[in-house]
Amino acid sequence: MTLKTLAAAAALSVALGAGAAQAKTLVYCSEASPEGFNPQLFTAGTTLDASSRQVYNRLVEFKRGTTEIVPGLAERWEISDDGKTYTFHLRPDVQFHSIDGFTPTRPLTADDVVWSFERQMNPRHPYHQVGGGSYEYFEAMSMGDLIERVEKVDDHTVRFHLTRPEAPMLANLAMDFASIFSKEYADAMMDAGTPDLVDSRPVGTGPFKMVDYQKDSVIRYLAHPDYWEGKAALDRLVFSITPDAGVRFAKIKAGECHLMPYPNPADVPLMRDHPDLRVMEAPGLNVGYLAFNTEKPPMDDPRVRRALSMAIDKDAIVEAVYLNQAMAAKNPMPPMLLGYADDIEDHPYDPQAAKRLLAEAGYPDGFATDVWAVPIHSHINPNSRRQAEMIQADWQKIGVTAEIKTYEWGEYLKRSKDGEHQTLLLGWNGDNGDPDNFLAVLLSCDSVGAANRARWCDQEFDAAVMEAKRVSDPAARAALYEKAQRRFHEQVPWDPMVHAKLFDVVRKEVTGYTPSPFDAHVFYGVDLED
């Protein structure tokens, strides 16, 4: 460690009431403040990094660095022949965190699993409306229609009864929204009249427990001493909230943090040459896109949407904004997924044809609109303001005047979820390696008002995606996803912009860190060399 890092670790020891200055403290320069600490309520990777990926576990997990499903809180499971019943056998003696004001009196049981799903699916559940009653992932993935009930068989056995077979069910249960909460903690907070604390002072079974949060500044965690997989090698974990990518770079060079995500593309060559840094690169299971609010005229006309797409010089954006560290996108899911329709040709860059199409739609002189720019810097949106400016200039050439708008990250997500925009830039990183996680979550009718920022509900598209959930044959699923992509291409609810490479930058003393295809930052298994 550098002197600055040692000093920070020593200061943190005092702040946390710990006396061992030699304790291992990893500082992660994160890109933004989380929206909260309940992964059921949010979908942003920033929030999931701060909550589910450190504090909670799920019945099944993704093996670090892969899309492979492995046992989590459930040590084994059985699936019925008809694919409609999943029985999970829980690990014995899994301990929840102890925090100020709450000490658990029992380990994990089936009651906690039932509670965690009932909260999301049952409007009469005492916690359903706590936090606003909006469960984006659960709703966008039609889980309420899929799960008939979750049954406690005994203290260590829980059974899911489904209304239909669901091909990606296990992968779904490894996702962040399926994190398991402590029913005992929730009951105690409800009795105390402070149910909101369940979402802001989380108690889980994960490798780290959250002990302090200062908005826009820092999140502090301690290793869970009784973690079921064994205590983490790190004693402390600190999220140093640093929205500016250039500042993150300065901090990691100075030894003020050990790991940073989302470098400016222009900085990557400098990082590769720095003797104390390693740049870890991986293909991105992601898509950056421009969504059209299809509920608002003139964006309700697919001819207008297609014209706006044809007016954007996408290759220029890939070069200027991403420095060619991304590939231009043509479909709403990345190429490595099952059923990717590679034979679809992207709408060509053709401003003159775009003007003719606008005239055909009744806008020969163009119109005024907006384009929302993402306020944070990530691999999918490394400079959203610059991207918005380039789109603004391209649209001006066909007579469309666009006002660039942006908001603080949490406000941006809330306002866009409510449909205040006409067009907006956003990105999505896959969470389970299945096409359903892109097509259904981002574009289905069920996800309007949740992750579907285009607010697009198309019955032909929806029928193909919903049918793909029900069939297990990969070839049949692939054909349905290809059909859905063709309908998407025809109707243009988005202009898919890029599939971006993933970059994590770590200091040389960091060992055991593995980049995630889901762009999840997981610190269990990570260590620091002296």
PDB file of N, CA, C and O in Angstrom, residues 316-351:
ATOM      1  N   ALA A 316     -19.403   7.994 -36.341  1.00  0.00           N
ATOM      2  CA  ALA A 316     -18.692   9.165 -35.811  1.00  0.00           C
ATOM      3  C   ALA A 316     -18.745   9.193 -34.297  1.00  0.00           C
ATOM      4  O   ALA A 316     -17.766   9.577 -33.632  1.00  0.00           O
ATOM      5  N   ILE A 317     -19.867   8.775 -33.723  1.00  0.00           N
ATOM      6  CA  ILE A 317     -19.994   8.728 -32.269  1.00  0.00           C
ATOM      7  C   ILE A 317     -19.064   7.666 -31.686  1.00  0.00           C
ATOM      8  O   ILE A 317     -18.386   7.895 -30.676  1.00  0.00           O
ATOM      9  N   VAL A 318     -19.013   6.496 -32.316  1.00  0.00           N
ATOM     10  CA  VAL A 318     -18.114   5.430 -31.839  1.00  0.00           C
ATOM     11  C   VAL A 318     -16.675   5.924 -31.839  1.00  0.00           C
ATOM     12  O   VAL A 318     -15.902   5.656 -30.911  1.00  0.00           O
ATOM     13  N   GLU A 319     -16.300   6.688 -32.855  1.00  0.00           N
ATOM     14  CA  GLU A 319     -14.927   7.187 -32.947  1.00  0.00           C
ATOM     15  C   GLU A 319     -14.660   8.317 -31.958  1.00  0.00           C
ATOM     16  O   GLU A 319     -13.651   8.308 -31.243  1.00  0.00           O
ATOM     17  N   ALA A 320     -15.578   9.294 -31.874  1.00  0.00           N
ATOM     18  CA  ALA A 320     -15.308  10.494 -31.082  1.00  0.00           C
ATOM     19  C   ALA A 320     -15.565  10.299 -29.590  1.00  0.00           C
ATOM     20  O   ALA A 320     -14.811  10.802 -28.751  1.00  0.00           O
ATOM     21  N   VAL A 321     -16.623   9.566 -29.250  1.00  0.00           N
ATOM     22  CA  VAL A 321     -17.007   9.407 -27.843  1.00  0.00           C
ATOM     23  C   VAL A 321     -16.343   8.179 -27.232  1.00  0.00           C
ATOM     24  O   VAL A 321     -15.873   8.218 -26.085  1.00  0.00           O
ATOM     25  N   TYR A 322     -16.285   7.094 -27.964  1.00  0.00           N
ATOM     26  CA  TYR A 322     -15.767   5.825 -27.438  1.00  0.00           C
ATOM     27  C   TYR A 322     -14.325   5.543 -27.875  1.00  0.00           C
ATOM     28  O   TYR A 322     -13.743   4.536 -27.439  1.00  0.00           O
ATOM     29  N   LEU A 323     -13.778   6.399 -28.732  1.00  0.00           N
ATOM     30  CA  LEU A 323     -12.422   6.202 -29.253  1.00  0.00           C
ATOM     31  C   LEU A 323     -12.249   4.785 -29.798  1.00  0.00           C
ATOM     32  O   LEU A 323     -11.223   4.136 -29.617  1.00  0.00           O
ATOM     33  N   ASN A 324     -13.317   4.312 -30.457  1.00  0.00           N
ATOM     34  CA  ASN A 324     -13.345   2.996 -31.112  1.00  0.00           C
ATOM     35  C   ASN A 324     -13.188   1.834 -30.122  1.00  0.00           C
ATOM     36  O   ASN A 324     -12.859   0.724 -30.528  1.00  0.00           O
ATOM     37  N   GLN A 325     -13.460   2.091 -28.841  1.00  0.00           N
ATOM     38  CA  GLN A 325     -13.426   1.023 -27.842  1.00  0.00           C
ATOM     39  C   GLN A 325     -14.845   0.485 -27.590  1.00  0.00           C
ATOM     40  O   GLN A 325     -15.213   0.112 -26.482  1.00  0.00           O
ATOM     41  N   ALA A 326     -15.631   0.490 -28.643  1.00  0.00           N
ATOM     42  CA  ALA A 326     -16.986  -0.058 -28.642  1.00  0.00           C
ATOM     43  C   ALA A 326     -17.320  -0.405 -30.083  1.00  0.00           C
ATOM     44  O   ALA A 326     -16.638   0.042 -31.013  1.00  0.00           O
ATOM     45  N   MET A 327     -18.348  -1.207 -30.279  1.00  0.00           N
ATOM     46  CA  MET A 327     -18.808  -1.502 -31.634  1.00  0.00           C
ATOM     47  C   MET A 327     -20.210  -0.930 -31.811  1.00  0.00           C
ATOM     48  O   MET A 327     -21.022  -0.904 -30.871  1.00  0.00           O
ATOM     49  N   ALA A 328     -20.475  -0.421 -32.999  1.00  0.00           N
ATOM     50  CA  ALA A 328     -21.798   0.102 -33.287  1.00  0.00           C
ATOM     51  C   ALA A 328     -22.833  -1.010 -33.151  1.00  0.00           C
ATOM     52  O   ALA A 328     -22.598  -2.147 -33.564  1.00  0.00           O
ATOM     53  N   ALA A 329     -23.969  -0.684 -32.565  1.00  0.00           N
ATOM     54  CA  ALA A 329     -25.026  -1.675 -32.331  1.00  0.00           C
ATOM     55  C   ALA A 329     -26.127  -1.516 -33.379  1.00  0.00           C
ATOM     56  O   ALA A 329     -26.376  -0.423 -33.889  1.00  0.00           O
ATOM     57  N   LYS A 330     -26.783  -2.636 -33.671  1.00  0.00           N
ATOM     58  CA  LYS A 330     -27.935  -2.596 -34.578  1.00  0.00           C
ATOM     59  C   LYS A 330     -29.151  -3.293 -33.983  1.00  0.00           C
ATOM     60  O   LYS A 330     -30.263  -3.122 -34.470  1.00  0.00           O
ATOM     61  N   ASN A 331     -28.930  -4.094 -32.942  1.00  0.00           N
ATOM     62  CA  ASN A 331     -30.003  -4.831 -32.279  1.00  0.00           C
ATOM     63  C   ASN A 331     -30.027  -4.473 -30.792  1.00  0.00           C
ATOM     64  O   ASN A 331     -29.028  -3.990 -30.256  1.00  0.00           O
ATOM     65  N   PRO A 332     -31.130  -4.756 -30.113  1.00  0.00           N
ATOM     66  CA  PRO A 332     -31.235  -4.364 -28.707  1.00  0.00           C
ATOM     67  C   PRO A 332     -30.566  -5.313 -27.724  1.00  0.00           C
ATOM     68  O   PRO A 332     -30.723  -5.159 -26.517  1.00  0.00           O
ATOM     69  N   MET A 333     -29.811  -6.292 -28.226  1.00  0.00           N
ATOM     70  CA  MET A 333     -29.060  -7.185 -27.348  1.00  0.00           C
ATOM     71  C   MET A 333     -27.706  -7.453 -27.977  1.00  0.00           C
ATOM     72  O   MET A 333     -27.544  -7.321 -29.203  1.00  0.00           O
ATOM     73  N   PRO A 334     -26.699  -7.817 -27.181  1.00  0.00           N
ATOM     74  CA  PRO A 334     -25.352  -7.984 -27.715  1.00  0.00           C
ATOM     75  C   PRO A 334     -25.183  -9.265 -28.525  1.00  0.00           C
ATOM     76  O   PRO A 334     -25.940 -10.225 -28.369  1.00  0.00           O
ATOM     77  N   PRO A 335     -24.169  -9.302 -29.395  1.00  0.00           N
ATOM     78  CA  PRO A 335     -24.030 -10.410 -30.354  1.00  0.00           C
ATOM     79  C   PRO A 335     -23.758 -11.769 -29.740  1.00  0.00           C
ATOM     80  O   PRO A 335     -24.007 -12.783 -30.395  1.00  0.00           O
ATOM     81  N   MET A 336     -23.231 -11.833 -28.512  1.00  0.00           N
ATOM     82  CA  MET A 336     -22.865 -13.143 -27.960  1.00  0.00           C
ATOM     83  C   MET A 336     -24.069 -13.911 -27.405  1.00  0.00           C
ATOM     84  O   MET A 336     -23.925 -15.050 -26.974  1.00  0.00           O
ATOM     85  N   LEU A 337     -25.260 -13.320 -27.417  1.00  0.00           N
ATOM     86  CA  LEU A 337     -26.426 -13.984 -26.837  1.00  0.00           C
ATOM     87  C   LEU A 337     -27.145 -14.874 -27.852  1.00  0.00           C
ATOM     88  O   LEU A 337     -27.120 -14.627 -29.064  1.00  0.00           O
ATOM     89  N   LEU A 338     -27.824 -15.892 -27.299  1.00  0.00           N
ATOM     90  CA  LEU A 338     -28.633 -16.807 -28.109  1.00  0.00           C
ATOM     91  C   LEU A 338     -29.654 -16.032 -28.933  1.00  0.00           C
ATOM     92  O   LEU A 338     -30.354 -15.161 -28.417  1.00  0.00           O
ATOM     93  N   GLY A 339     -29.735 -16.357 -30.219  1.00  0.00           N
ATOM     94  CA  GLY A 339     -30.776 -15.782 -31.060  1.00  0.00           C
ATOM     95  C   GLY A 339     -30.466 -14.407 -31.615  1.00  0.00           C
ATOM     96  O   GLY A 339     -31.361 -13.753 -32.171  1.00  0.00           O
ATOM     97  N   TYR A 340     -29.225 -13.955 -31.502  1.00  0.00           N
ATOM     98  CA  TYR A 340     -28.868 -12.649 -32.061  1.00  0.00           C
ATOM     99  C   TYR A 340     -29.072 -12.675 -33.577  1.00  0.00           C
ATOM    100  O   TYR A 340     -28.569 -13.561 -34.272  1.00  0.00           O
ATOM    101  N   ALA A 341     -29.827 -11.707 -34.077  1.00  0.00           N
ATOM    102  CA  ALA A 341     -30.180 -11.667 -35.502  1.00  0.00           C
ATOM    103  C   ALA A 341     -29.115 -10.903 -36.278  1.00  0.00           C
ATOM    104  O   ALA A 341     -29.252  -9.705 -36.564  1.00  0.00           O
ATOM    105  N   ASP A 342     -28.068 -11.591 -36.650  1.00  0.00           N
ATOM    106  CA  ASP A 342     -26.921 -10.933 -37.268  1.00  0.00           C
ATOM    107  C   ASP A 342     -27.221 -10.468 -38.682  1.00  0.00           C
ATOM    108  O   ASP A 342     -26.543  -9.576 -39.216  1.00  0.00           O
ATOM    109  N   ASP A 343     -28.226 -11.058 -39.343  1.00  0.00           N
ATOM    110  CA  ASP A 343     -28.508 -10.683 -40.723  1.00  0.00           C
ATOM    111  C   ASP A 343     -29.289  -9.381 -40.839  1.00  0.00           C
ATOM    112  O   ASP A 343     -29.465  -8.843 -41.939  1.00  0.00           O
ATOM    113  N   ILE A 344     -29.765  -8.838 -39.720  1.00  0.00           N
ATOM    114  CA  ILE A 344     -30.431  -7.538 -39.764  1.00  0.00           C
ATOM    115  C   ILE A 344     -29.396  -6.468 -40.118  1.00  0.00           C
ATOM    116  O   ILE A 344     -28.290  -6.462 -39.586  1.00  0.00           O
ATOM    117  N   GLU A 345     -29.753  -5.575 -41.026  1.00  0.00           N
ATOM    118  CA  GLU A 345     -28.876  -4.463 -41.386  1.00  0.00           C
ATOM    119  C   GLU A 345     -29.348  -3.209 -40.674  1.00  0.00           C
ATOM    120  O   GLU A 345     -30.534  -2.883 -40.681  1.00  0.00           O
ATOM    121  N   ASP A 346     -28.399  -2.506 -40.069  1.00  0.00           N
ATOM    122  CA  ASP A 346     -28.740  -1.298 -39.332  1.00  0.00           C
ATOM    123  C   ASP A 346     -29.340  -0.260 -40.277  1.00  0.00           C
ATOM    124  O   ASP A 346     -29.041  -0.235 -41.485  1.00  0.00           O
ATOM    125  N   HIS A 347     -30.195   0.607 -39.732  1.00  0.00           N
ATOM    126  CA  HIS A 347     -30.703   1.726 -40.528  1.00  0.00           C
ATOM    127  C   HIS A 347     -29.517   2.568 -40.989  1.00  0.00           C
ATOM    128  O   HIS A 347     -28.678   2.973 -40.172  1.00  0.00           O
ATOM    129  N   PRO A 348     -29.410   2.838 -42.266  1.00  0.00           N
ATOM    130  CA  PRO A 348     -28.215   3.533 -42.763  1.00  0.00           C
ATOM    131  C   PRO A 348     -28.196   4.998 -42.331  1.00  0.00           C
ATOM    132  O   PRO A 348     -29.247   5.606 -42.099  1.00  0.00           O
ATOM    133  N   TYR A 349     -26.995   5.541 -42.229  1.00  0.00           N
ATOM    134  CA  TYR A 349     -26.856   6.981 -41.996  1.00  0.00           C
ATOM    135  C   TYR A 349     -27.143   7.677 -43.319  1.00  0.00           C
ATOM    136  O   TYR A 349     -26.379   7.581 -44.276  1.00  0.00           O
ATOM    137  N   ASP A 350     -28.296   8.371 -43.390  1.00  0.00           N
ATOM    138  CA  ASP A 350     -28.736   8.978 -44.644  1.00  0.00           C
ATOM    139  C   ASP A 350     -29.627  10.177 -44.321  1.00  0.00           C
ATOM    140  O   ASP A 350     -30.859  10.065 -44.288  1.00  0.00           O
ATOM    141  N   PRO A 351     -29.032  11.355 -44.064  1.00  0.00           N
ATOM    142  CA  PRO A 351     -29.833  12.532 -43.685  1.00  0.00           C
ATOM    143  C   PRO A 351     -30.881  12.923 -44.730  1.00  0.00           C
ATOM    144  O   PRO A 351     -31.983  13.354 -44.360  1.00  0.00           O
TER     145      PRO A 351
END
